[in-house]
Amino acid sequence: MFKKLYIFYRDGFKNMTVGKKLWLIIFIKLFIMFGILKVFFFPNQLNQQYDNDADKGKHVSTELINRSK
C-alpha cells in the first residue's frame, strides 16, 4: 500500500512542470520565515532571563500550572 502511494506521488512530481517551481518558491519562503526571521523576531527569552536549566525548568513548570487554572 505504501509502495503504491509512494509511486503515485513520485510519478506525479516527475510530470510536474509549473508545480516544481511553485514548490521551490514555497520551500524558499518557509526557510526565510522559520530560518531567518525567527532569529530576529523571536529571541530565546529563557536564555536571556535565566542562567541555568533548573531556573528555566521552574519557570516553565509554574507557567504551565498557572495557565491551566
Short mmCIF file of N, CA and C in Angstrom, two decimals, residues 7-17 19-20:
data_model
loop_
_atom_site.label_atom_id
_atom_site.label_comp_id
_atom_site.label_asym_id
_atom_site.label_seq_id
_atom_site.Cartn_x
_atom_site.Cartn_y
_atom_site.Cartn_z
N ILE A 7 4.83 5.51 -5.24
CA ILE A 7 4.95 5.54 -6.70
C ILE A 7 3.99 6.58 -7.29
N PHE A 8 2.79 6.68 -6.73
CA PHE A 8 1.81 7.66 -7.19
C PHE A 8 2.36 9.08 -7.06
N TYR A 9 2.91 9.41 -5.88
CA TYR A 9 3.44 10.76 -5.67
C TYR A 9 4.72 10.98 -6.46
N ARG A 10 5.57 9.97 -6.56
CA ARG A 10 6.81 10.12 -7.32
C ARG A 10 6.51 10.43 -8.78
N ASP A 11 5.59 9.68 -9.38
CA ASP A 11 5.24 9.92 -10.78
C ASP A 11 4.56 11.28 -10.95
N GLY A 12 3.77 11.67 -9.98
CA GLY A 12 3.12 12.97 -10.06
C GLY A 12 4.11 14.12 -10.03
N PHE A 13 5.12 14.02 -9.16
CA PHE A 13 6.12 15.08 -9.09
C PHE A 13 7.04 15.07 -10.31
N LYS A 14 7.27 13.91 -10.90
CA LYS A 14 8.11 13.84 -12.10
C LYS A 14 7.46 14.58 -13.26
N ASN A 15 6.15 14.46 -13.38
CA ASN A 15 5.46 15.03 -14.53
C ASN A 15 5.08 16.50 -14.35
N MET A 16 5.38 17.07 -13.21
CA MET A 16 5.05 18.48 -12.99
C MET A 16 6.00 19.38 -13.78
N THR A 17 5.46 20.49 -14.24
CA THR A 17 6.33 21.49 -14.87
C THR A 17 6.29 22.78 -14.06
N GLY A 19 4.50 23.17 -11.31
CA GLY A 19 4.41 22.80 -9.90
C GLY A 19 5.75 22.72 -9.20
N LYS A 20 6.78 22.27 -9.91
CA LYS A 20 8.12 22.19 -9.32
C LYS A 20 8.62 23.57 -8.92
#
